[in-house]
Coordinates of C-alpha atoms and ligand atoms in Angstrom, one line a residue:
Chain A
M1 CA -17.5 -5.5 9.5
G2 CA -20.8 -5.6 7.6
T3 CA -19.3 -7.6 4.9
L4 CA -17.7 -9.9 7.5
R5 CA -21.0 -10.6 9.0
R6 CA -22.6 -11.3 5.7
S7 CA -19.9 -13.7 4.7
Q8 CA -20.2 -15.5 8.0
Q9 CA -23.9 -15.8 7.3
G10 CA -23.1 -17.2 3.9
T11 CA -20.8 -19.8 5.4
V12 CA -23.5 -20.8 7.9
D13 CA -26.0 -21.1 5.1
A14 CA -23.6 -23.2 3.0
A15 CA -22.8 -25.4 6.0
G16 CA -26.5 -25.9 6.5
A17 CA -27.0 -26.8 2.9
A18 CA -24.1 -29.3 3.1
V19 CA -25.6 -30.9 6.2
R20 CA -29.0 -31.2 4.6
Q21 CA -27.5 -32.6 1.5
G22 CA -25.4 -35.0 3.5
L23 CA -28.4 -36.2 5.4
T24 CA -30.4 -37.0 2.2
G25 CA -27.3 -38.6 0.8
D26 CA -28.2 -38.2 -2.9
G27 CA -25.1 -38.9 -4.9
S28 CA -22.9 -36.9 -2.6
R29 CA -20.6 -40.0 -2.3
V30 CA -18.8 -39.2 -5.5
E31 CA -18.0 -35.7 -4.4
P32 CA -15.1 -36.5 -2.0
I33 CA -13.1 -38.4 -4.7
K34 CA -13.5 -35.5 -7.1
G35 CA -12.5 -33.2 -4.3
Y36 CA -9.3 -35.2 -3.6
I37 CA -8.3 -35.2 -7.2
F38 CA -8.8 -31.4 -7.4
V39 CA -6.8 -30.8 -4.2
G40 CA -4.2 -33.2 -5.4
F41 CA -3.9 -31.2 -8.6
L42 CA -3.5 -27.9 -6.7
V43 CA -0.8 -29.3 -4.4
L44 CA 1.0 -30.7 -7.5
S45 CA 1.0 -27.2 -9.1
I46 CA 2.4 -25.6 -6.0
V47 CA 5.1 -28.3 -5.6
L48 CA 6.1 -27.9 -9.2
G49 CA 6.4 -24.2 -8.8
I50 CA 8.5 -24.4 -5.7
A51 CA 10.6 -27.2 -7.1
M52 CA 11.5 -25.1 -10.1
L53 CA 12.4 -22.1 -8.0
L54 CA 14.5 -24.4 -5.7
T55 CA 16.3 -26.0 -8.6
L56 CA 17.2 -22.6 -9.9
V57 CA 18.5 -21.4 -6.6
V58 CA 20.4 -24.6 -5.7
D59 CA 21.8 -24.9 -9.2
S60 CA 23.0 -21.3 -9.1
I61 CA 24.5 -21.7 -5.7
I62 CA 26.3 -24.9 -6.7
E63 CA 27.5 -23.5 -10.0
G64 CA 28.4 -20.1 -8.6
A65 CA 30.0 -21.4 -5.4
P66 CA 33.6 -20.5 -6.3
F67 CA 32.6 -16.8 -6.5
L68 CA 30.0 -16.7 -3.8
R69 CA 31.8 -14.3 -1.5
W70 CA 30.8 -10.9 -0.1
N71 CA 34.0 -9.5 -1.4
P72 CA 34.4 -8.9 -4.3
L73 CA 31.1 -10.3 -5.6
V74 CA 28.9 -7.8 -3.8
T75 CA 31.3 -5.0 -3.1
G76 CA 33.5 -5.0 -6.2
V77 CA 33.2 -3.4 -9.6
P78 CA 33.3 -5.1 -13.0
S79 CA 36.6 -6.3 -14.1
S80 CA 38.1 -8.3 -17.0
I81 CA 39.4 -10.7 -14.4
P82 CA 36.4 -12.8 -13.2
S83 CA 37.7 -13.5 -9.8
E84 CA 38.0 -9.8 -9.1
A85 CA 34.7 -8.7 -10.7
G86 CA 31.8 -7.5 -8.5
L87 CA 28.3 -6.3 -8.7
W88 CA 28.3 -3.2 -6.6
V89 CA 27.7 -0.9 -9.6
A90 CA 24.9 -3.1 -10.8
I91 CA 23.3 -3.3 -7.3
V92 CA 23.3 0.4 -6.8
G93 CA 22.1 0.9 -10.4
T94 CA 19.2 -1.5 -9.8
F95 CA 18.1 0.4 -6.6
W96 CA 18.3 3.7 -8.5
V97 CA 16.3 2.5 -11.5
I98 CA 13.7 0.5 -9.5
G99 CA 13.4 3.1 -6.8
L100 CA 12.8 5.9 -9.3
M101 CA 10.4 3.7 -11.2
I102 CA 8.3 3.0 -8.1
I103 CA 8.2 6.7 -7.3
T104 CA 7.1 7.5 -10.8
V105 CA 4.6 4.6 -11.5
V106 CA 2.6 4.5 -8.2
P107 CA 1.2 8.0 -8.3
L108 CA 0.4 7.7 -12.0
A109 CA -1.2 4.3 -11.7
V110 CA -3.2 5.3 -8.6
G111 CA -4.4 8.5 -10.2
A112 CA -5.5 6.6 -13.3
A113 CA -7.2 3.9 -11.2
I114 CA -9.0 6.5 -9.1
Y115 CA -10.2 8.2 -12.3
L116 CA -11.4 5.0 -13.9
E117 CA -12.9 3.5 -10.8
E118 CA -14.5 6.5 -9.0
Y119 CA -15.1 9.2 -11.6
A120 CA -15.2 7.8 -15.1
D121 CA -18.6 7.1 -16.6
G122 CA -18.3 3.6 -17.8
D123 CA -21.0 4.2 -20.4
R124 CA -18.8 6.6 -22.4
W125 CA -17.0 5.1 -25.3
Y126 CA -13.7 6.8 -24.5
N127 CA -13.6 5.4 -21.0
R128 CA -14.3 2.0 -22.3
A129 CA -11.6 2.4 -24.9
I130 CA -9.1 3.4 -22.2
E131 CA -10.0 0.4 -20.1
L132 CA -9.6 -2.0 -23.0
N133 CA -6.3 -0.5 -24.0
I134 CA -4.9 -0.7 -20.5
Q135 CA -5.7 -4.4 -20.5
N136 CA -4.0 -4.8 -23.9
L137 CA -1.0 -2.9 -22.9
A138 CA -0.4 -5.2 -19.9
A139 CA 0.3 -8.0 -22.5
V140 CA 2.7 -6.1 -24.7
P141 CA 6.2 -7.6 -24.8
S142 CA 8.8 -5.6 -22.9
I143 CA 11.1 -5.1 -26.0
V144 CA 8.3 -3.0 -27.5
F145 CA 8.5 -0.7 -24.5
G146 CA 12.3 -0.6 -25.0
I147 CA 11.8 0.7 -28.5
L148 CA 9.3 3.2 -27.2
G149 CA 11.8 4.3 -24.5
L150 CA 14.5 4.7 -27.1
G151 CA 12.4 6.7 -29.5
M152 CA 10.5 8.8 -27.0
I153 CA 12.5 9.1 -23.8
V154 CA 16.2 8.7 -24.6
R155 CA 15.9 10.4 -28.0
G156 CA 12.9 12.0 -29.6
G157 CA 10.3 13.6 -27.4
L158 CA 12.1 13.8 -24.0
S159 CA 15.7 13.4 -25.3
L160 CA 16.9 12.6 -21.8
G161 CA 19.9 10.6 -23.2
P162 CA 20.9 7.2 -21.8
V163 CA 20.5 8.3 -18.2
V164 CA 19.2 6.4 -15.1
Y165 CA 15.8 8.0 -15.2
A166 CA 15.3 7.1 -18.8
G167 CA 15.6 3.5 -17.6
S168 CA 13.2 4.1 -14.8
L169 CA 10.7 5.8 -17.0
T170 CA 10.8 3.0 -19.6
L171 CA 10.2 0.4 -16.9
A172 CA 7.5 2.5 -15.4
L173 CA 5.6 2.5 -18.7
L174 CA 6.1 -1.2 -18.9
V175 CA 4.5 -2.0 -15.5
L176 CA 2.0 0.9 -15.5
P177 CA -0.9 -1.1 -16.9
T178 CA -0.4 -3.9 -14.3
V179 CA -0.3 -1.5 -11.4
I180 CA -3.3 0.4 -12.7
L181 CA -5.3 -2.9 -12.9
A182 CA -4.2 -3.9 -9.4
S183 CA -5.0 -0.5 -8.0
R184 CA -8.5 -0.6 -9.5
E185 CA -9.1 -4.0 -8.0
A186 CA -8.0 -2.6 -4.6
L187 CA -10.3 0.4 -4.9
R188 CA -13.2 -1.7 -6.0
A189 CA -12.8 -3.9 -3.0
V190 CA -13.4 -1.0 -0.6
P191 CA -17.1 -1.2 0.4
P192 CA -19.4 1.6 -0.9
S193 CA -20.4 2.2 2.7
H194 CA -17.0 3.9 3.2
R195 CA -17.7 6.4 0.5
L196 CA -21.4 7.0 1.5
G197 CA -20.5 7.2 5.2
A198 CA -17.9 9.8 4.5
M199 CA -20.2 11.8 2.2
A200 CA -23.1 11.6 4.7
L201 CA -20.8 13.4 7.1
G202 CA -20.4 16.3 4.7
S203 CA -17.2 15.4 3.0
T204 CA -16.7 16.1 -0.6
K205 CA -16.3 13.2 -3.0
W206 CA -12.6 13.8 -3.2
Q207 CA -12.2 13.9 0.6
A208 CA -14.1 10.6 0.9
I209 CA -11.7 9.0 -1.6
W210 CA -8.5 10.6 -0.3
R211 CA -9.2 10.1 3.4
N212 CA -11.3 6.9 3.5
V213 CA -11.2 4.9 0.3
L214 CA -7.5 5.2 -0.6
P215 CA -6.1 4.3 2.9
A216 CA -8.3 1.2 2.8
A217 CA -7.0 0.3 -0.7
I218 CA -3.3 0.7 0.2
P219 CA -2.6 -2.9 1.0
G220 CA -4.1 -4.0 -2.4
I221 CA -2.2 -1.3 -4.2
A222 CA 1.0 -2.3 -2.5
T223 CA 0.5 -5.9 -3.5
G224 CA 0.1 -4.9 -7.1
S225 CA 3.2 -2.7 -6.9
I226 CA 5.2 -5.6 -5.4
L227 CA 4.4 -7.8 -8.3
A228 CA 5.2 -5.1 -10.8
T229 CA 8.5 -4.4 -9.1
A230 CA 9.5 -8.0 -9.2
R231 CA 8.8 -8.1 -12.9
A232 CA 10.7 -4.8 -13.5
I233 CA 13.8 -6.0 -11.5
G234 CA 14.3 -8.8 -13.9
E235 CA 13.8 -6.9 -17.1
T236 CA 16.9 -6.9 -19.3
A237 CA 16.0 -6.4 -22.9
P238 CA 14.5 -2.9 -22.8
L239 CA 17.3 -1.6 -20.7
L240 CA 19.9 -3.0 -23.1
L241 CA 18.1 -1.2 -25.9
I242 CA 18.0 2.2 -24.2
G243 CA 21.6 2.3 -23.2
A244 CA 22.3 0.5 -19.9
T245 CA 26.0 -0.1 -20.0
V246 CA 27.6 -3.5 -19.5
F247 CA 31.0 -2.4 -18.4
I248 CA 31.0 0.5 -16.0
T249 CA 33.1 1.0 -12.9
F250 CA 31.3 3.9 -11.1
T251 CA 27.9 4.1 -9.5
P252 CA 25.3 6.6 -10.7
E253 CA 25.2 9.9 -8.9
G254 CA 21.6 10.9 -9.6
P255 CA 18.6 10.4 -11.8
L256 CA 20.1 12.2 -14.7
S257 CA 23.6 10.8 -14.6
E258 CA 24.7 8.9 -17.7
G259 CA 26.1 5.4 -17.5
Y260 CA 24.4 2.9 -15.4
T261 CA 23.8 -0.8 -15.3
T262 CA 21.5 -3.2 -13.5
L263 CA 21.8 -6.7 -12.1
P264 CA 20.1 -8.6 -15.0
V265 CA 22.0 -6.5 -17.6
Q266 CA 25.3 -7.4 -15.9
I267 CA 24.4 -11.0 -15.6
F268 CA 23.4 -11.1 -19.2
S269 CA 26.7 -9.6 -20.3
W270 CA 28.7 -12.1 -18.2
A271 CA 26.7 -15.1 -19.2
T272 CA 27.3 -14.4 -22.9
R273 CA 31.1 -14.2 -22.5
P274 CA 33.1 -17.1 -23.9
Q275 CA 35.1 -17.7 -20.7
E276 CA 33.8 -20.5 -18.5
E277 CA 34.7 -18.4 -15.4
F278 CA 32.4 -15.6 -16.3
R279 CA 29.5 -18.0 -16.6
T280 CA 30.3 -19.2 -13.0
L281 CA 30.3 -15.5 -12.0
S282 CA 26.9 -15.0 -13.6
A283 CA 25.5 -18.0 -11.7
A284 CA 26.7 -16.4 -8.5
S285 CA 25.2 -13.1 -9.5
I286 CA 21.8 -14.7 -9.9
V287 CA 21.9 -15.6 -6.2
V288 CA 22.6 -11.9 -5.5
L289 CA 19.8 -10.8 -7.8
L290 CA 17.4 -13.1 -5.9
A291 CA 18.6 -11.7 -2.6
V292 CA 18.0 -8.1 -3.8
L293 CA 14.5 -9.1 -5.0
L294 CA 13.8 -10.6 -1.6
I295 CA 15.0 -7.5 0.2
I296 CA 12.8 -5.1 -1.9
N297 CA 9.8 -7.3 -1.7
A298 CA 10.2 -7.7 2.1
F299 CA 10.3 -3.9 2.4
A300 CA 7.1 -3.6 0.3
I301 CA 5.3 -6.3 2.3
W302 CA 6.3 -4.6 5.5
I303 CA 4.7 -1.4 4.2
R304 CA 1.6 -3.3 3.3
N305 CA 1.3 -5.1 6.7
H306 CA 1.9 -1.8 8.5
Y307 CA -1.2 -0.3 6.8
T308 CA -3.3 -3.4 7.2
K309 CA -2.6 -3.5 10.9
K310 CA -3.2 0.2 11.3
Q311 CA -6.7 -0.3 10.1
Q312 CA -7.6 -3.5 11.9
A313 CA -5.7 -3.3 15.2
Chain B
M1 CA -23.7 15.7 30.1
D2 CA -22.0 18.6 28.2
E3 CA -24.0 21.5 27.0
Q4 CA -25.2 21.3 23.5
P5 CA -23.9 24.2 21.4
D6 CA -26.4 26.3 19.5
K7 CA -27.3 23.8 16.9
T8 CA -28.2 26.3 14.2
S9 CA -24.8 27.9 14.2
T10 CA -21.9 26.4 12.5
A11 CA -18.8 25.6 14.6
D12 CA -16.7 27.8 12.4
P13 CA -18.2 31.3 12.7
A14 CA -16.5 32.5 9.6
A15 CA -18.1 29.9 7.4
E16 CA -21.3 31.1 5.8
P17 CA -23.7 28.1 5.7
A18 CA -25.4 27.8 2.4
V19 CA -28.6 26.7 4.1
A20 CA -28.8 29.1 7.0
P21 CA -31.8 28.2 9.1
P22 CA -33.8 31.4 9.7
P23 CA -33.7 32.3 13.4
A24 CA -37.2 31.6 14.5
P25 CA -39.6 30.2 11.9
A26 CA -43.1 31.1 12.7
P27 CA -44.6 28.2 14.7
E28 CA -47.2 26.8 12.4
P29 CA -49.3 24.1 14.0
V30 CA -49.6 21.0 11.9
A31 CA -52.6 18.7 12.1
A32 CA -53.1 16.9 15.4
P33 CA -50.0 17.9 17.4
G34 CA -48.4 15.0 19.1
P35 CA -46.8 14.6 22.5
G36 CA -43.8 16.8 21.8
A37 CA -46.0 19.6 20.5
P38 CA -44.3 20.8 17.4
S39 CA -43.1 24.4 17.5
A40 CA -41.5 24.6 14.1
E41 CA -41.1 22.7 10.8
V42 CA -37.6 21.4 10.3
L43 CA -38.2 19.6 7.1
K44 CA -41.0 19.8 4.8
A45 CA -41.6 17.8 1.6
E46 CA -44.0 19.4 -0.9
Q47 CA -45.4 17.3 -3.7
L48 CA -42.1 15.4 -3.7
S49 CA -41.7 12.8 -6.4
V50 CA -38.5 10.8 -7.1
Y51 CA -37.5 9.1 -10.3
Y52 CA -34.7 6.7 -11.0
G53 CA -34.0 7.2 -14.7
P54 CA -37.4 7.1 -16.4
K55 CA -39.0 5.0 -13.6
L56 CA -41.1 6.7 -11.0
A57 CA -40.2 5.5 -7.5
V58 CA -42.3 7.7 -5.2
Q59 CA -45.0 10.1 -6.1
G60 CA -46.3 13.3 -4.6
V61 CA -45.2 13.1 -0.9
D62 CA -46.3 16.0 1.4
M63 CA -44.8 15.6 4.8
T64 CA -43.9 18.0 7.5
I65 CA -41.4 17.0 10.1
P66 CA -41.6 19.1 13.3
T67 CA -38.7 20.0 15.6
N68 CA -37.6 17.6 18.3
N69 CA -39.9 14.9 17.1
I70 CA -39.2 11.4 16.1
V71 CA -40.9 10.6 12.9
A72 CA -41.0 7.0 11.7
L73 CA -41.4 6.0 8.1
I74 CA -43.0 2.6 7.7
G75 CA -44.4 0.5 4.9
P76 CA -43.7 -2.6 2.8
S77 CA -40.3 -2.8 1.2
G78 CA -39.8 -1.1 -2.1
C79 CA -42.4 1.6 -1.3
G80 CA -39.7 4.3 -1.2
K81 CA -39.0 4.9 2.4
S82 CA -35.2 5.0 1.9
T83 CA -35.6 7.1 -1.2
I84 CA -37.6 9.8 0.6
L85 CA -35.1 9.7 3.5
R86 CA -32.2 10.2 1.2
C87 CA -33.9 13.2 -0.4
Y88 CA -33.7 15.0 3.0
N89 CA -29.9 15.2 3.0
R90 CA -29.4 15.0 -0.8
M91 CA -27.7 11.6 -0.6
N92 CA -29.9 10.7 -3.6
D93 CA -27.7 13.1 -5.6
L94 CA -25.1 10.3 -5.4
V95 CA -27.3 8.0 -7.4
K96 CA -26.6 9.0 -11.0
T97 CA -30.0 8.3 -12.3
A98 CA -32.0 9.9 -9.5
R99 CA -34.1 13.0 -10.1
I100 CA -36.7 14.7 -8.0
E101 CA -39.7 16.8 -8.7
G102 CA -41.4 19.0 -6.0
K103 CA -39.7 20.7 -3.1
V104 CA -37.9 19.9 0.1
L105 CA -37.7 22.7 2.6
Y106 CA -35.3 22.9 5.5
H107 CA -36.3 25.6 7.9
G108 CA -38.2 27.1 5.0
A109 CA -35.1 27.1 2.6
D110 CA -35.3 25.1 -0.6
L111 CA -32.7 22.3 -0.3
Y112 CA -32.7 21.7 -4.0
S113 CA -32.3 25.3 -5.1
S114 CA -29.4 25.8 -7.4
H115 CA -27.1 27.7 -5.0
V116 CA -27.4 25.1 -2.2
D117 CA -24.3 23.0 -1.8
P118 CA -25.2 19.3 -1.0
V119 CA -22.1 19.0 1.1
E120 CA -23.3 21.8 3.3
V121 CA -26.7 20.2 3.6
R122 CA -25.2 16.9 4.9
K123 CA -23.4 18.8 7.6
H124 CA -26.7 20.0 9.0
I125 CA -28.6 16.8 8.4
G126 CA -26.7 13.7 9.5
M127 CA -27.4 10.1 8.5
V128 CA -27.1 6.7 10.0
F129 CA -27.2 3.7 7.8
Q130 CA -28.7 0.2 8.0
Q131 CA -25.4 -1.6 8.3
P132 CA -23.1 -0.1 10.9
N133 CA -20.3 1.4 8.8
P134 CA -17.5 2.5 11.0
F135 CA -14.4 3.5 9.0
P136 CA -11.3 1.3 9.5
K137 CA -9.8 3.9 11.7
S138 CA -9.6 4.4 15.5
I139 CA -12.8 5.2 17.4
Y140 CA -11.4 8.7 17.9
D141 CA -10.7 9.3 14.3
N142 CA -14.1 8.0 13.3
I143 CA -15.8 10.7 15.3
A144 CA -13.2 13.3 14.3
F145 CA -13.8 12.6 10.6
G146 CA -16.7 14.9 10.1
P147 CA -15.2 18.0 11.9
R148 CA -12.0 17.4 10.1
V149 CA -13.3 17.2 6.6
L150 CA -15.4 20.3 7.3
R151 CA -12.4 22.0 8.8
M152 CA -14.4 22.9 11.9
K153 CA -12.2 24.8 14.4
V154 CA -13.2 22.9 17.5
D155 CA -11.5 21.3 20.4
M156 CA -11.5 17.8 19.0
D157 CA -11.0 16.0 22.3
E158 CA -14.1 17.8 23.7
V159 CA -16.2 17.0 20.6
V160 CA -15.2 13.3 20.7
E161 CA -16.1 13.0 24.4
R162 CA -19.4 14.9 24.0
C163 CA -20.6 12.8 21.1
L164 CA -19.7 9.6 22.7
H165 CA -21.5 10.7 25.8
Q166 CA -24.6 11.6 23.7
A167 CA -24.4 8.2 22.0
A168 CA -24.2 6.5 25.4
L169 CA -20.9 4.9 24.4
W170 CA -18.4 6.9 26.4
D171 CA -18.1 4.5 29.4
E172 CA -17.6 1.5 27.1
V173 CA -14.9 3.0 25.0
K174 CA -13.2 5.7 26.9
D175 CA -10.1 3.6 27.6
R176 CA -9.6 2.6 24.0
L177 CA -10.3 5.6 21.9
K178 CA -7.2 5.0 19.9
Q179 CA -8.1 1.4 19.0
S180 CA -9.8 0.4 15.8
A181 CA -13.5 0.9 15.6
L182 CA -13.8 -2.5 13.9
G183 CA -13.2 -4.2 17.2
L184 CA -16.5 -3.0 18.6
S185 CA -19.6 -5.1 18.7
G186 CA -22.4 -4.5 16.1
G187 CA -24.5 -2.5 18.6
Q188 CA -21.5 -0.4 19.7
Q189 CA -20.5 0.2 16.1
Q190 CA -24.0 1.6 15.4
R191 CA -23.8 3.8 18.4
L192 CA -20.4 4.9 17.2
C193 CA -22.0 5.8 13.8
I194 CA -24.6 7.8 15.6
A195 CA -21.9 9.6 17.7
R196 CA -20.0 10.2 14.4
A197 CA -23.1 11.8 12.9
L198 CA -23.5 14.1 15.9
A199 CA -19.9 15.4 15.7
T200 CA -20.8 17.9 12.9
S201 CA -23.5 19.4 15.2
P202 CA -26.4 18.6 12.9
D203 CA -29.9 19.4 13.9
V204 CA -31.6 16.5 12.1
L205 CA -30.6 12.8 12.2
L206 CA -31.8 10.5 9.5
M207 CA -31.7 6.8 10.3
D208 CA -32.4 4.1 7.7
E209 CA -33.4 0.9 9.6
P210 CA -30.6 1.5 12.1
C211 CA -31.5 -1.6 14.2
S212 CA -32.1 -4.2 11.5
A213 CA -28.6 -5.6 11.8
L214 CA -28.7 -5.6 15.6
D215 CA -29.8 -8.0 18.3
P216 CA -32.8 -7.1 20.6
V217 CA -30.5 -5.9 23.4
A218 CA -28.6 -3.6 21.2
T219 CA -31.8 -2.5 19.6
A220 CA -33.3 -1.5 22.9
R221 CA -30.2 0.5 23.7
I222 CA -30.5 2.5 20.5
E223 CA -34.2 3.1 21.1
D224 CA -33.4 4.4 24.6
L225 CA -30.7 6.6 23.0
M226 CA -33.2 8.0 20.5
Q227 CA -35.4 9.1 23.4
E228 CA -32.5 11.0 24.8
L229 CA -31.5 12.5 21.4
R230 CA -34.9 13.8 20.6
K231 CA -34.5 16.5 23.2
L232 CA -31.7 18.0 21.1
Y233 CA -32.3 16.7 17.6
T234 CA -35.1 16.0 15.2
I235 CA -35.0 12.3 14.1
V236 CA -36.5 10.7 11.0
I237 CA -36.2 6.9 11.2
V238 CA -37.1 4.3 8.6
T239 CA -38.1 1.0 10.2
H240 CA -39.6 -2.2 9.0
N241 CA -40.6 -3.0 12.6
M242 CA -44.0 -1.6 13.5
Q243 CA -43.4 -2.2 17.2
Q244 CA -40.4 -0.1 17.0
A245 CA -42.3 2.8 15.4
I246 CA -44.9 2.5 18.2
R247 CA -42.2 2.5 20.8
V248 CA -40.1 5.4 19.6
A249 CA -42.0 7.6 17.2
D250 CA -44.2 10.7 17.9
R251 CA -45.5 10.7 14.4
T252 CA -45.6 7.9 11.8
A253 CA -45.7 8.1 8.0
F254 CA -47.1 5.0 6.3
F255 CA -46.0 4.5 2.7
T256 CA -47.5 1.9 0.4
V257 CA -47.1 0.7 -3.1
E258 CA -49.5 1.8 -5.8
V259 CA -49.9 -0.6 -8.6
P260 CA -51.5 1.0 -11.6
S261 CA -53.0 -1.4 -14.1
D262 CA -51.1 0.1 -17.0
G263 CA -47.6 0.7 -15.6
D264 CA -44.9 0.3 -13.1
R265 CA -45.5 0.3 -9.4
Y266 CA -44.5 3.3 -7.4
G267 CA -44.6 4.4 -3.7
V268 CA -47.0 6.9 -2.2
L269 CA -47.5 8.3 1.2
A270 CA -50.8 6.8 2.4
E271 CA -51.1 8.3 5.8
F272 CA -49.2 10.6 8.1
G273 CA -50.2 11.5 11.6
D274 CA -49.6 10.8 15.3
T275 CA -48.2 7.4 15.9
D276 CA -51.1 6.7 18.2
Q277 CA -53.7 7.6 15.6
V278 CA -52.0 5.9 12.7
F279 CA -51.8 2.6 14.6
N280 CA -55.1 2.7 16.6
N281 CA -57.3 4.8 14.5
P282 CA -56.1 4.7 10.9
I283 CA -58.1 6.7 8.4
D284 CA -56.7 5.2 5.2
E285 CA -57.9 1.7 4.3
R286 CA -54.5 0.5 3.3
T287 CA -53.0 1.7 6.6
K288 CA -55.7 -0.2 8.4
R289 CA -54.9 -3.4 6.6
Y290 CA -51.1 -3.0 7.0
V291 CA -51.1 -2.2 10.8
S292 CA -53.5 -5.1 11.4
G293 CA -50.9 -7.3 9.7
E294 CA -53.0 -8.2 6.7
F295 CA -50.2 -7.5 4.2
G296 CA -46.6 -6.4 3.9
Ligands
LIG1 N1 -30.2 3.3 -6.6 C1 -31.4 3.0 -7.2 N2 -31.5 2.9 -8.5 C2 -32.7 2.5 -9.1 N3 -33.8 2.3 -8.5 C3 -33.8 2.3 -7.1 C4 -32.6 2.7 -6.4 N4 -32.9 2.7 -5.1 C5 -34.2 2.4 -5.0 N5 -34.7 2.2 -6.2 C6 -36.1 1.8 -6.5 O1 -37.0 2.7 -5.8 C7 -38.0 2.0 -5.2 C8 -38.0 2.4 -3.7 O2 -36.9 1.8 -3.1 P1 -36.5 2.1 -1.6 O3 -36.5 3.6 -1.4 O4 -35.2 1.5 -1.4 O5 -37.6 1.4 -0.8 P2 -37.7 1.0 0.7 O6 -36.6 1.6 1.4 O7 -39.1 1.4 1.1 O8 -37.6 -0.5 0.7 C9 -37.8 0.6 -5.5 O9 -38.7 0.2 -6.6 C10 -36.4 0.4 -5.9 O10 -36.2 -0.6 -6.8
LIG2 MG1 -34.9 0.8 2.5

């Protein structure tokens, strides 16, 4: 509330300054034109972005139209006959891999963010080294994480084998830096008065963070996690590398069951087949992938709004 | 209004308070007793100096705060009023660079002795901030926050109602306890923060310019409230408003800034006495000039 009041004050001040400037009229006439150009540029950017997305969707729908049916596209299993092939195994696999990834990455990322934001002494060289490296990691290509997953998770260190959770863990490593950065932003946005107020009531630092700061940061953390999830759902290369299968007719039974595939892996495999019909099938599958993405994001947004409302109602 | 429980006991009888106020400190009259004749010293600063890093912020403060008094800290900004106030409940511990010299006694016990837990101190000495800072939770949960984190075994409904009554807010919010505290007006929010501070049954309330973000009507309500609260609590209030000090305070401490020719400026306590005396009959030359409006 305090921050709100301050920002309103700021707006009033800015408005006052604008009025004064308008009254004196010194060179403020050029400003509107510059302003229009700028806004025009912004609108153009948005239109371009949306246009590309629409083109993709429309193109996929048109191209995949012959196969765009609930059965067998959604409910069927892979088959060597395109008109009988379906995505059920890949859809279930995607939910397994992504679900387990979220469960793994969010606690890790929030923990790291709380340490860096609330406890770490930013003057220490090792804390600054950690910070810098997290930012660098966020820019590492996904195939590198695939190699890491193959060497450390599937074989080597953890030796899980080509199981569902190995895929989740690899993707978790991939998005971890992004979620850490987003969570830190969210924690930083919580006003210090929440921490001080709690501690003035006799709470420990941890209680202040756990009961006061973290709940206020959940919407921001959720937003970061949504973006990370969206990225992870589309990842193909690392999963191919660590043993996602391209032709499998049964759904995974648990985190440690071997043999799984995900939507982008399935699409990739169909799109690279010589037969024209399989390419049509992969176009139709893209529509399904987008729908799954929408469903998962809608769920995450619902969670975020639920928490935002609980705090502001 | 409900009965105030024995303020020196903790709500949880099993919990051993780290700073147990001794039962009856010998009444030691301080200079020039004011209206509410002091019977005991709640807080006492002895040669208290505070540093931020290498920089001296306030030097050598001696100040005794008697029970059930309202003490106002006034002075130009930057003279260390907030700094001294935060020493009384060890909120300054949260400033990484802060360091104190001297002593702060709470019912005779050294607040800064090594076996005192700052968390325990803050349970006995509540604080209200300049900006109302309700948590983004319901009104009920705001007040229940303190008792919950302290794991006090209390009837929470009863505590919430008592504190809201004491903060003169009950009638305005009794039908919307489960609604967000952020929906309240600024003045209501500040009274909620006062109620929240009362929920842990402290015996001192520290207030750092509690009215500076409020309009005159809300300010008047808080001032009335303080007159009610002084019957049960001891209040230390920082204010930049001299009229407010005159209206509410039994005793007033005037801080000022010392500017040595060879170094950095630091705050000192220039004068401490009955509000009446400090404003009408100041002994210190700097106080005289400040209260007559010559500087600050
Ligand atoms: N957190 C802090 N870190 C460093 N210096 C501080 C901090 N808080 C206050 N100070 C310094 O201590 C002095 C007293 O400040 P403060 O207690 O806030 O004064 P007042 O409340 O009387 O305006 C000032 O010089 C201020 O710059
Ligand atoms: Mg201050």
